[in-house]
mmCIF file of C-alpha atoms and ligand atoms in Angstrom:
data_model
loop_
_atom_site.group_PDB
_atom_site.id
_atom_site.type_symbol
_atom_site.label_atom_id
_atom_site.label_comp_id
_atom_site.label_asym_id
_atom_site.label_seq_id
_atom_site.Cartn_x
_atom_site.Cartn_y
_atom_site.Cartn_z
ATOM 1 C CA MET R 1 -42.462 -19.794 159.059
ATOM 2 C CA ARG R 2 -42.637 -18.748 155.507
ATOM 3 C CA VAL R 3 -45.601 -17.308 153.529
ATOM 4 C CA LEU R 4 -46.240 -17.103 150.112
ATOM 5 C CA GLY R 5 -48.321 -13.896 148.770
ATOM 6 C CA ILE R 6 -49.850 -12.764 145.640
ATOM 7 C CA GLU R 7 -51.454 -9.528 144.849
ATOM 8 C CA THR R 8 -54.278 -9.057 142.298
ATOM 9 C CA SER R 9 -56.282 -6.443 142.891
ATOM 10 C CA CYS R 10 -55.237 -4.051 140.149
ATOM 11 C CA ASP R 11 -53.321 -3.840 136.995
ATOM 12 C CA GLU R 12 -50.116 -5.370 138.621
ATOM 13 C CA THR R 13 -49.995 -9.481 139.095
ATOM 14 C CA GLY R 14 -46.955 -9.458 142.269
ATOM 15 C CA VAL R 15 -46.161 -12.481 143.747
ATOM 16 C CA ALA R 16 -43.301 -12.916 147.208
ATOM 17 C CA VAL R 17 -42.227 -15.117 149.762
ATOM 18 C CA TYR R 18 -41.805 -14.016 153.147
ATOM 19 C CA ASP R 19 -39.507 -15.830 156.027
ATOM 20 C CA GLY R 20 -39.959 -14.887 159.473
ATOM 21 C CA ASP R 21 -36.333 -15.690 160.243
ATOM 22 C CA ARG R 22 -34.974 -14.603 157.166
ATOM 23 C CA GLY R 23 -36.947 -11.906 155.672
ATOM 24 C CA LEU R 24 -38.374 -11.299 152.365
ATOM 25 C CA LEU R 25 -36.602 -14.319 150.093
ATOM 26 C CA ALA R 26 -37.820 -13.420 146.475
ATOM 27 C CA ASN R 27 -40.449 -10.703 145.423
ATOM 28 C CA ALA R 28 -41.616 -10.375 141.521
ATOM 29 C CA VAL R 29 -43.711 -7.902 140.017
ATOM 30 C CA TYR R 30 -45.394 -8.353 136.632
ATOM 31 C CA SER R 31 -46.989 -4.789 135.448
ATOM 32 C CA GLN R 32 -50.017 -4.946 133.241
ATOM 33 C CA ILE R 33 -48.931 -1.105 132.203
ATOM 34 C CA ALA R 34 -48.611 -2.237 128.299
ATOM 35 C CA ILE R 35 -51.611 -3.909 128.159
ATOM 36 C CA HIS R 36 -54.218 -0.483 129.733
ATOM 37 C CA ALA R 37 -51.675 2.192 128.096
ATOM 38 C CA GLU R 38 -53.685 2.164 124.724
ATOM 39 C CA TYR R 39 -56.818 2.897 126.978
ATOM 40 C CA GLY R 40 -55.529 5.114 128.812
ATOM 41 C CA GLY R 41 -56.583 3.482 132.158
ATOM 42 C CA VAL R 42 -57.144 0.274 133.911
ATOM 43 C CA VAL R 43 -59.722 -2.384 132.114
ATOM 44 C CA PRO R 44 -60.683 -4.742 134.497
ATOM 45 C CA GLU R 45 -61.601 -7.482 132.022
ATOM 46 C CA LEU R 46 -57.900 -7.346 130.856
ATOM 47 C CA ALA R 47 -56.597 -6.924 134.170
ATOM 48 C CA SER R 48 -58.221 -10.322 135.421
ATOM 49 C CA ARG R 49 -57.610 -12.205 132.182
ATOM 50 C CA ASP R 50 -54.022 -11.020 132.681
ATOM 51 C CA HIS R 51 -53.509 -12.239 136.485
ATOM 52 C CA VAL R 52 -54.628 -15.511 135.257
ATOM 53 C CA ARG R 53 -51.966 -15.487 132.394
ATOM 54 C CA LYS R 54 -48.980 -14.521 135.395
ATOM 55 C CA THR R 55 -49.723 -15.668 138.077
ATOM 56 C CA LEU R 56 -48.569 -19.378 138.504
ATOM 57 C CA PRO R 57 -45.603 -18.382 136.187
ATOM 58 C CA LEU R 58 -44.523 -15.658 138.713
ATOM 59 C CA VAL R 59 -45.144 -18.475 141.680
ATOM 60 C CA ARG R 60 -42.650 -20.977 139.842
ATOM 61 C CA GLN R 61 -40.375 -18.026 139.139
ATOM 62 C CA VAL R 62 -40.255 -16.767 143.274
ATOM 63 C CA LEU R 63 -40.064 -20.259 144.346
ATOM 64 C CA ALA R 64 -37.170 -21.104 142.056
ATOM 65 C CA GLU R 65 -35.289 -17.623 143.286
ATOM 66 C CA ALA R 66 -35.971 -18.651 146.905
ATOM 67 C CA GLY R 67 -34.470 -21.870 146.253
ATOM 68 C CA LEU R 68 -37.542 -23.330 147.545
ATOM 69 C CA ALA R 69 -40.014 -26.125 146.913
ATOM 70 C CA ALA R 70 -43.805 -26.358 147.140
ATOM 71 C CA GLY R 71 -43.717 -28.242 150.368
ATOM 72 C CA ASP R 72 -41.174 -25.148 152.246
ATOM 73 C CA ILE R 73 -44.421 -22.932 152.089
ATOM 74 C CA ASP R 74 -46.584 -22.807 155.556
ATOM 75 C CA GLY R 75 -48.993 -20.487 154.528
ATOM 76 C CA VAL R 76 -50.190 -18.435 151.220
ATOM 77 C CA ALA R 77 -51.588 -15.156 151.431
ATOM 78 C CA TYR R 78 -53.551 -13.312 148.387
ATOM 79 C CA THR R 79 -55.274 -9.517 148.426
ATOM 80 C CA ALA R 80 -59.164 -9.985 149.289
ATOM 81 C CA GLY R 81 -60.171 -6.691 148.440
ATOM 82 C CA PRO R 82 -60.530 -4.058 148.312
ATOM 83 C CA GLY R 83 -59.817 -4.003 144.676
ATOM 84 C CA LEU R 84 -61.452 -4.602 141.144
ATOM 85 C CA ILE R 85 -63.922 -7.939 141.837
ATOM 86 C CA GLY R 86 -62.348 -10.038 138.885
ATOM 87 C CA ALA R 87 -58.856 -9.384 139.083
ATOM 88 C CA LEU R 88 -59.025 -9.795 143.073
ATOM 89 C CA LEU R 89 -60.850 -13.270 142.647
ATOM 90 C CA VAL R 90 -57.951 -14.573 140.270
ATOM 91 C CA GLY R 91 -55.616 -14.102 143.137
ATOM 92 C CA ALA R 92 -57.786 -15.808 146.054
ATOM 93 C CA GLY R 93 -58.571 -18.578 143.675
ATOM 94 C CA PHE R 94 -54.665 -19.423 142.732
ATOM 95 C CA GLY R 95 -54.093 -18.384 146.197
ATOM 96 C CA ARG R 96 -56.626 -20.850 147.955
ATOM 97 C CA SER R 97 -56.252 -23.754 145.511
ATOM 98 C CA LEU R 98 -52.728 -23.722 146.154
ATOM 99 C CA ALA R 99 -53.105 -23.579 149.813
ATOM 100 C CA TRP R 100 -55.463 -26.450 149.842
ATOM 101 C CA ALA R 101 -52.854 -28.580 147.383
ATOM 102 C CA TRP R 102 -50.106 -27.951 149.975
ATOM 103 C CA ASP R 103 -52.249 -28.241 153.006
ATOM 104 C CA VAL R 104 -51.642 -24.744 154.476
ATOM 105 C CA PRO R 105 -53.829 -22.162 155.500
ATOM 106 C CA ALA R 106 -54.862 -19.495 153.230
ATOM 107 C CA LEU R 107 -55.634 -15.665 154.297
ATOM 108 C CA GLY R 108 -57.098 -13.258 152.310
ATOM 109 C CA VAL R 109 -55.231 -9.989 153.193
ATOM 110 C CA HIS R 110 -56.624 -6.333 153.233
ATOM 111 C CA HIS R 111 -54.515 -4.404 150.494
ATOM 112 C CA MET R 112 -54.464 -0.976 152.340
ATOM 113 C CA GLU R 113 -53.082 -3.084 155.881
ATOM 114 C CA ALA R 114 -50.446 -4.568 153.788
ATOM 115 C CA HIS R 115 -49.618 -1.167 151.908
ATOM 116 C CA LEU R 116 -49.320 0.147 155.841
ATOM 117 C CA LEU R 117 -47.314 -2.334 156.716
ATOM 118 C CA ALA R 118 -44.932 -2.095 154.121
ATOM 119 C CA PRO R 119 -42.283 0.395 155.987
ATOM 120 C CA LEU R 120 -41.992 -2.638 158.341
ATOM 121 C CA LEU R 121 -40.055 -4.731 155.577
ATOM 122 C CA GLU R 122 -36.972 -2.023 155.439
ATOM 123 C CA GLU R 123 -33.678 -2.301 157.574
ATOM 124 C CA SER R 124 -34.842 0.638 159.841
ATOM 125 C CA THR R 125 -38.030 0.097 161.214
ATOM 126 C CA PRO R 126 -40.589 2.452 163.017
ATOM 127 C CA ALA R 127 -41.631 1.221 166.395
ATOM 128 C CA PHE R 128 -45.418 1.328 167.119
ATOM 129 C CA PRO R 129 -46.933 3.456 167.987
ATOM 130 C CA PHE R 130 -47.282 5.914 164.888
ATOM 131 C CA ILE R 131 -49.214 7.919 162.162
ATOM 132 C CA ALA R 132 -49.821 6.217 158.977
ATOM 133 C CA LEU R 133 -50.716 8.524 155.586
ATOM 134 C CA LEU R 134 -51.931 5.856 152.750
ATOM 135 C CA VAL R 135 -51.666 7.579 149.659
ATOM 136 C CA SER R 136 -52.811 4.885 146.776
ATOM 137 C CA GLY R 137 -54.703 5.242 143.319
ATOM 138 C CA GLY R 138 -57.990 4.101 145.521
ATOM 139 C CA HIS R 139 -57.389 5.475 148.905
ATOM 140 C CA THR R 140 -55.883 8.774 151.322
ATOM 141 C CA GLN R 141 -56.180 8.037 154.833
ATOM 142 C CA LEU R 142 -54.594 8.884 157.711
ATOM 143 C CA VAL R 143 -54.359 5.915 160.378
ATOM 144 C CA ASP R 144 -53.212 6.247 163.810
ATOM 145 C CA VAL R 145 -51.384 2.502 163.856
ATOM 146 C CA ALA R 146 -50.774 1.369 167.770
ATOM 147 C CA GLY R 147 -49.920 -1.957 166.357
ATOM 148 C CA VAL R 148 -50.507 -4.884 163.944
ATOM 149 C CA GLY R 149 -54.423 -4.704 163.619
ATOM 150 C CA ARG R 150 -54.859 -1.642 165.800
ATOM 151 C CA TYR R 151 -55.758 1.119 163.344
ATOM 152 C CA ARG R 152 -57.516 3.928 163.951
ATOM 153 C CA ILE R 153 -58.744 6.171 161.154
ATOM 154 C CA LEU R 154 -58.186 10.040 161.936
ATOM 155 C CA GLY R 155 -59.049 11.047 157.945
ATOM 156 C CA GLU R 156 -59.958 10.164 154.882
ATOM 157 C CA SER R 157 -60.291 11.698 151.129
ATOM 158 C CA LEU R 158 -63.986 12.668 150.507
ATOM 159 C CA ASP R 159 -63.738 12.284 147.222
ATOM 160 C CA ASP R 160 -61.007 11.601 145.041
ATOM 161 C CA ALA R 161 -57.788 9.881 146.068
ATOM 162 C CA ALA R 162 -54.796 11.730 145.853
ATOM 163 C CA GLY R 163 -53.376 8.914 143.175
ATOM 164 C CA GLU R 164 -56.857 9.128 141.416
ATOM 165 C CA ALA R 165 -56.101 13.039 141.096
ATOM 166 C CA PHE R 166 -52.575 12.775 139.571
ATOM 167 C CA ASP R 167 -54.402 10.346 136.983
ATOM 168 C CA LYS R 168 -56.948 12.380 136.096
ATOM 169 C CA THR R 169 -55.181 15.503 136.170
ATOM 170 C CA ALA R 170 -52.369 13.413 134.188
ATOM 171 C CA LYS R 171 -55.316 12.805 131.500
ATOM 172 C CA LEU R 172 -56.435 16.143 131.477
ATOM 173 C CA LEU R 173 -52.469 17.411 130.513
ATOM 174 C CA ASP R 174 -52.462 14.786 127.559
ATOM 175 C CA LEU R 175 -49.787 12.780 129.567
ATOM 176 C CA PRO R 176 -49.773 8.937 129.371
ATOM 177 C CA TYR R 177 -50.890 6.446 131.726
ATOM 178 C CA PRO R 178 -49.986 5.699 134.633
ATOM 179 C CA GLY R 179 -50.844 9.338 135.053
ATOM 180 C CA GLY R 180 -49.105 10.001 138.566
ATOM 181 C CA PRO R 181 -45.593 9.295 137.414
ATOM 182 C CA SER R 182 -45.926 10.979 134.152
ATOM 183 C CA LEU R 183 -47.144 13.800 136.057
ATOM 184 C CA ALA R 184 -44.386 14.235 138.211
ATOM 185 C CA GLY R 185 -42.159 13.895 135.777
ATOM 186 C CA LEU R 186 -43.094 16.913 133.767
ATOM 187 C CA ALA R 187 -43.845 18.837 136.977
ATOM 188 C CA GLU R 188 -39.774 18.716 137.629
ATOM 189 C CA ARG R 189 -39.668 21.050 134.620
ATOM 190 C CA GLY R 190 -42.033 23.430 135.690
ATOM 191 C CA ASP R 191 -41.820 26.463 137.518
ATOM 192 C CA PRO R 192 -43.064 26.634 141.179
ATOM 193 C CA GLN R 193 -43.852 30.371 141.476
ATOM 194 C CA ARG R 194 -46.065 30.575 138.466
ATOM 195 C CA PHE R 195 -49.318 29.512 139.459
ATOM 196 C CA ARG R 196 -50.648 28.643 142.756
ATOM 197 C CA PHE R 197 -53.375 26.067 143.467
ATOM 198 C CA PRO R 198 -55.553 25.605 145.989
ATOM 199 C CA ARG R 199 -55.041 23.570 149.458
ATOM 200 C CA PRO R 200 -58.629 21.957 149.515
ATOM 201 C CA MET R 201 -59.657 22.031 153.169
ATOM 202 C CA THR R 202 -56.812 22.830 154.813
ATOM 203 C CA ASP R 203 -58.500 26.283 156.304
ATOM 204 C CA ARG R 204 -60.713 23.956 158.623
ATOM 205 C CA SER R 205 -59.797 21.832 161.224
ATOM 206 C CA GLY R 206 -60.253 17.902 160.698
ATOM 207 C CA LEU R 207 -57.939 15.842 159.102
ATOM 208 C CA ASP R 208 -60.594 14.601 155.486
ATOM 209 C CA PHE R 209 -58.995 15.541 152.074
ATOM 210 C CA SER R 210 -60.728 16.804 148.836
ATOM 211 C CA PHE R 211 -58.721 16.493 145.518
ATOM 212 C CA SER R 212 -61.395 16.374 142.802
ATOM 213 C CA GLY R 213 -61.584 20.210 142.936
ATOM 214 C CA LEU R 214 -58.327 20.360 142.163
ATOM 215 C CA LYS R 215 -58.527 18.501 138.830
ATOM 216 C CA THR R 216 -61.076 20.983 138.009
ATOM 217 C CA PHE R 217 -58.642 23.958 139.166
ATOM 218 C CA THR R 218 -56.796 22.467 136.411
ATOM 219 C CA LEU R 219 -58.662 22.163 133.780
ATOM 220 C CA HIS R 220 -60.108 25.867 134.012
ATOM 221 C CA THR R 221 -56.303 26.783 133.982
ATOM 222 C CA LEU R 222 -55.217 25.138 131.122
ATOM 223 C CA ASN R 223 -58.556 26.371 129.364
ATOM 224 C CA GLU R 224 -57.138 29.849 130.360
ATOM 225 C CA GLU R 225 -53.532 29.561 129.695
ATOM 226 C CA LEU R 226 -52.888 27.492 126.779
ATOM 227 C CA PRO R 227 -54.813 29.554 124.012
ATOM 228 C CA ARG R 228 -52.552 32.294 124.884
ATOM 229 C CA ALA R 229 -48.984 30.938 126.148
ATOM 230 C CA ALA R 230 -46.202 31.645 124.341
ATOM 231 C CA ASP R 231 -44.359 28.310 125.207
ATOM 232 C CA ARG R 232 -47.533 25.836 125.237
ATOM 233 C CA GLU R 233 -44.753 22.962 126.784
ATOM 234 C CA GLN R 234 -43.220 25.279 129.944
ATOM 235 C CA THR R 235 -47.052 26.000 130.117
ATOM 236 C CA ARG R 236 -48.445 22.504 130.620
ATOM 237 C CA ALA R 237 -45.048 21.897 132.678
ATOM 238 C CA ASP R 238 -45.700 24.992 135.255
ATOM 239 C CA ILE R 239 -49.291 23.998 135.126
ATOM 240 C CA ALA R 240 -48.257 20.229 136.348
ATOM 241 C CA ARG R 241 -45.939 21.706 138.923
ATOM 242 C CA ALA R 242 -48.341 23.619 140.449
ATOM 243 C CA PHE R 243 -50.866 20.932 140.930
ATOM 244 C CA GLU R 244 -48.438 18.710 142.540
ATOM 245 C CA GLU R 245 -47.297 21.739 144.482
ATOM 246 C CA ALA R 246 -50.783 21.541 145.607
ATOM 247 C CA VAL R 247 -51.521 17.779 146.405
ATOM 248 C CA VAL R 248 -47.913 17.728 148.221
ATOM 249 C CA ASP R 249 -48.274 20.837 150.486
ATOM 250 C CA THR R 250 -51.932 19.776 151.256
ATOM 251 C CA LEU R 251 -50.865 16.304 152.477
ATOM 252 C CA VAL R 252 -47.775 17.349 154.377
ATOM 253 C CA ILE R 253 -50.340 20.135 156.199
ATOM 254 C CA LYS R 254 -52.916 17.264 157.259
ATOM 255 C CA CYS R 255 -49.593 15.067 158.356
ATOM 256 C CA ARG R 256 -48.428 17.993 160.786
ATOM 257 C CA ARG R 257 -51.965 18.230 162.189
ATOM 258 C CA ALA R 258 -52.019 14.496 163.047
ATOM 259 C CA VAL R 259 -48.612 14.354 164.177
ATOM 260 C CA ARG R 260 -49.504 17.528 166.623
ATOM 261 C CA GLU R 261 -52.783 16.299 167.981
ATOM 262 C CA SER R 262 -51.774 12.658 168.475
ATOM 263 C CA GLY R 263 -48.630 13.515 169.946
ATOM 264 C CA ARG R 264 -46.795 10.679 167.952
ATOM 265 C CA ARG R 265 -43.057 11.004 166.887
ATOM 266 C CA ARG R 266 -43.490 8.880 164.322
ATOM 267 C CA LEU R 267 -44.965 8.983 160.213
ATOM 268 C CA ILE R 268 -45.146 6.462 157.754
ATOM 269 C CA LEU R 269 -45.857 7.128 154.324
ATOM 270 C CA ALA R 270 -47.583 3.683 152.050
ATOM 271 C CA GLY R 271 -49.148 3.398 148.602
ATOM 272 C CA GLY R 272 -48.412 4.215 145.277
ATOM 273 C CA VAL R 273 -48.282 8.001 145.702
ATOM 274 C CA SER R 274 -45.470 7.757 148.409
ATOM 275 C CA ALA R 275 -43.270 7.054 145.816
ATOM 276 C CA ASN R 276 -43.213 10.711 144.590
ATOM 277 C CA ARG R 277 -39.958 11.708 145.380
ATOM 278 C CA ARG R 278 -41.224 15.867 145.900
ATOM 279 C CA LEU R 279 -43.868 14.287 148.703
ATOM 280 C CA ARG R 280 -40.862 12.557 150.597
ATOM 281 C CA GLU R 281 -38.352 15.355 150.623
ATOM 282 C CA ARG R 282 -41.387 17.866 151.974
ATOM 283 C CA MET R 283 -42.203 15.600 154.427
ATOM 284 C CA ASP R 284 -38.687 14.610 155.694
ATOM 285 C CA GLN R 285 -38.678 18.633 156.129
ATOM 286 C CA MET R 286 -41.734 18.568 157.861
ATOM 287 C CA MET R 287 -41.013 15.602 160.150
ATOM 288 C CA ARG R 288 -37.672 17.320 160.803
ATOM 289 C CA GLU R 289 -39.221 20.595 162.215
ATOM 290 C CA GLU R 290 -41.523 18.788 164.231
ATOM 291 C CA GLY R 291 -38.388 16.555 165.938
ATOM 292 C CA GLY R 292 -39.872 13.465 164.603
ATOM 293 C CA GLU R 293 -38.674 10.790 162.328
ATOM 294 C CA VAL R 294 -40.340 9.296 158.736
ATOM 295 C CA PHE R 295 -40.276 6.536 157.173
ATOM 296 C CA TYR R 296 -41.059 5.066 153.808
ATOM 297 C CA PRO R 297 -40.868 1.659 151.941
ATOM 298 C CA ARG R 298 -38.078 1.804 148.889
ATOM 299 C CA PRO R 299 -40.164 3.266 145.654
ATOM 300 C CA GLY R 300 -40.965 -0.923 144.554
ATOM 301 C CA LEU R 301 -42.573 -1.407 147.713
ATOM 302 C CA CYS R 302 -44.558 1.554 147.893
ATOM 303 C CA THR R 303 -46.900 0.704 144.303
ATOM 304 C CA ASP R 304 -48.272 -3.169 144.620
ATOM 305 C CA ASN R 305 -46.183 -5.631 145.137
ATOM 306 C CA GLY R 306 -46.195 -9.352 146.408
ATOM 307 C CA ALA R 307 -44.049 -8.565 149.108
ATOM 308 C CA MET R 308 -46.411 -6.643 151.411
ATOM 309 C CA ILE R 309 -49.354 -9.176 150.520
ATOM 310 C CA ALA R 310 -46.823 -11.954 152.106
ATOM 311 C CA PHE R 311 -45.605 -9.886 155.036
ATOM 312 C CA ALA R 312 -49.039 -8.796 156.186
ATOM 313 C CA GLY R 313 -50.001 -12.503 156.001
ATOM 314 C CA TRP R 314 -47.018 -13.602 158.087
ATOM 315 C CA GLN R 315 -48.038 -11.048 160.655
ATOM 316 C CA ARG R 316 -51.794 -12.375 160.718
ATOM 317 C CA LEU R 317 -51.024 -16.270 160.448
ATOM 318 C CA ARG R 318 -48.310 -16.174 162.922
ATOM 319 C CA ALA R 319 -51.022 -14.612 165.409
ATOM 320 C CA GLY R 320 -52.416 -17.876 164.556
ATOM 321 C CA GLN R 321 -55.674 -16.148 162.464
ATOM 322 C CA CYS R 322 -57.302 -18.392 160.000
ATOM 323 C CA GLU R 323 -60.431 -18.017 157.840
ATOM 324 C CA PRO R 324 -63.412 -19.715 156.774
ATOM 325 C CA LEU R 325 -63.830 -21.825 153.690
ATOM 326 C CA ALA R 326 -66.969 -19.659 152.370
ATOM 327 C CA PHE R 327 -64.765 -16.651 153.229
ATOM 328 C CA SER R 328 -65.130 -14.113 149.241
ATOM 329 C CA PRO R 329 -62.993 -11.399 148.329
ATOM 330 C CA ARG R 330 -64.487 -7.967 148.435
ATOM 331 C CA ALA R 331 -64.593 -5.345 146.174
ATOM 332 C CA ARG R 332 -65.116 -2.198 149.038
ATOM 333 C CA TRP R 333 -63.978 -3.370 152.634
ATOM 334 C CA PRO R 334 -62.970 -0.769 155.238
ATOM 335 C CA MET R 335 -59.964 -1.587 157.013
HETATM 336 O O1 KG4 W 401 -50.295 1.672 145.675
HETATM 337 P P1 KG4 W 401 -50.702 1.565 144.100
HETATM 338 O O2 KG4 W 401 -49.795 1.253 143.390
HETATM 339 O O3 KG4 W 401 -52.118 1.086 143.765
HETATM 340 C C1 KG4 W 401 -53.413 1.391 144.333
HETATM 341 O O4 KG4 W 401 -53.443 0.597 145.352
HETATM 342 O O5 KG4 W 401 -54.346 1.869 143.772
HETATM 343 O O6 KG4 W 401 -50.770 3.139 143.853
HETATM 344 C C2 KG4 W 401 -51.174 3.645 142.675
HETATM 345 C C3 KG4 W 401 -51.008 5.136 142.377
HETATM 346 C C4 KG4 W 401 -51.855 5.802 140.698
HETATM 347 O O7 KG4 W 401 -52.826 6.655 141.239
HETATM 348 C C5 KG4 W 401 -50.553 6.280 140.835
HETATM 349 O O8 KG4 W 401 -50.831 7.298 139.351
HETATM 350 C C6 KG4 W 401 -49.490 6.868 141.768
HETATM 351 O O9 KG4 W 401 -49.539 5.969 142.691
HETATM 352 N N1 KG4 W 401 -48.349 7.368 141.906
HETATM 353 C C7 KG4 W 401 -47.824 8.110 141.714
HETATM 354 C C8 KG4 W 401 -46.281 8.057 141.579
HETATM 355 N N2 KG4 W 401 -45.999 7.093 141.578
HETATM 356 C C9 KG4 W 401 -47.498 5.744 141.722
HETATM 357 N N3 KG4 W 401 -47.929 9.447 142.089
HETATM 358 C C10 KG4 W 401 -47.387 10.802 142.152
HETATM 359 N N4 KG4 W 401 -45.809 10.480 141.806
HETATM 360 C C11 KG4 W 401 -45.418 9.356 141.791
HETATM 361 N N5 KG4 W 401 -44.067 9.081 141.641
HETATM 362 ZN ZN1 ZN W 402 -52.287 -0.647 146.327
#
């Protein structure tokens, strides 16, 4: 079975084809960064309009790259939520129309489930069951995964998601959108010993997170340190580093706790923040200490892409799942 996947939940248009026998046949992502950069964040209306422009050309491109014709596709999966509703409607509209024209089933996929399954697209895949840490711009969740569709949320952020905290803190540091990678870049030059930021909610039991306080802590530190800094650039880098250390350390502490409490020996990371180099290093080290293994998607499959949507859709379509004609996308949608 061959499934076309369409991702349009935020600021990336992603289209891919996944084949049950041959794996990923083509995967193209168009990033809208240049459009949103001058506004310092995603402008929903501009995002929707650009998805309208880019989706069909990307469909044509991946079909050509995969050497396929329309009749070779057995199903169409599109992101049905959560995400920006206007952006979701574009992918849903194109996806369902193509499926109708090609006379194949269409299926709306949960964006976070797609992130969660993305590590299974890699060569070395984790066997079920495992613990998943989902860290994206909109969500931070620890999930116990018994199999496809068998998810139990163990903990989640009570306020900002980890990626959101990166993005908002990057703005405080006058860094360009998208904030996560810019902040990580600045932190590379920072001294980890100079400032110590709090590790929120780690001193009590439980697996929930809270990241909004770290952004306020950053603001206070900037206001206090920058006016008297001898080297302002170094101070900004040191603050970025302290912030990154605090987020990474908090995520590692909670993952260690989830692994110990659940007895699971495998951990996966997914979502945009799982592309963070320091986070990956620290998780590797922690799971070595725990005698387990950690799995990640390649960086291009950590951030939003069509491959994970095609793959999640393939998993569900081959299990015989279908959706009613009246199905509509949802901006908010619990997994
Ligand atoms: O999964 P994703 O592409 O979109 C959502 O589903 O939200 O995640 C985007 C988030 C953004 O907040 C971005 O700043 C963050 O992932 N991100 C990173 C890195 N790369 C992307 N955060 C920290 N370090 C990175 N290297
Ligand atoms: Zn995402």
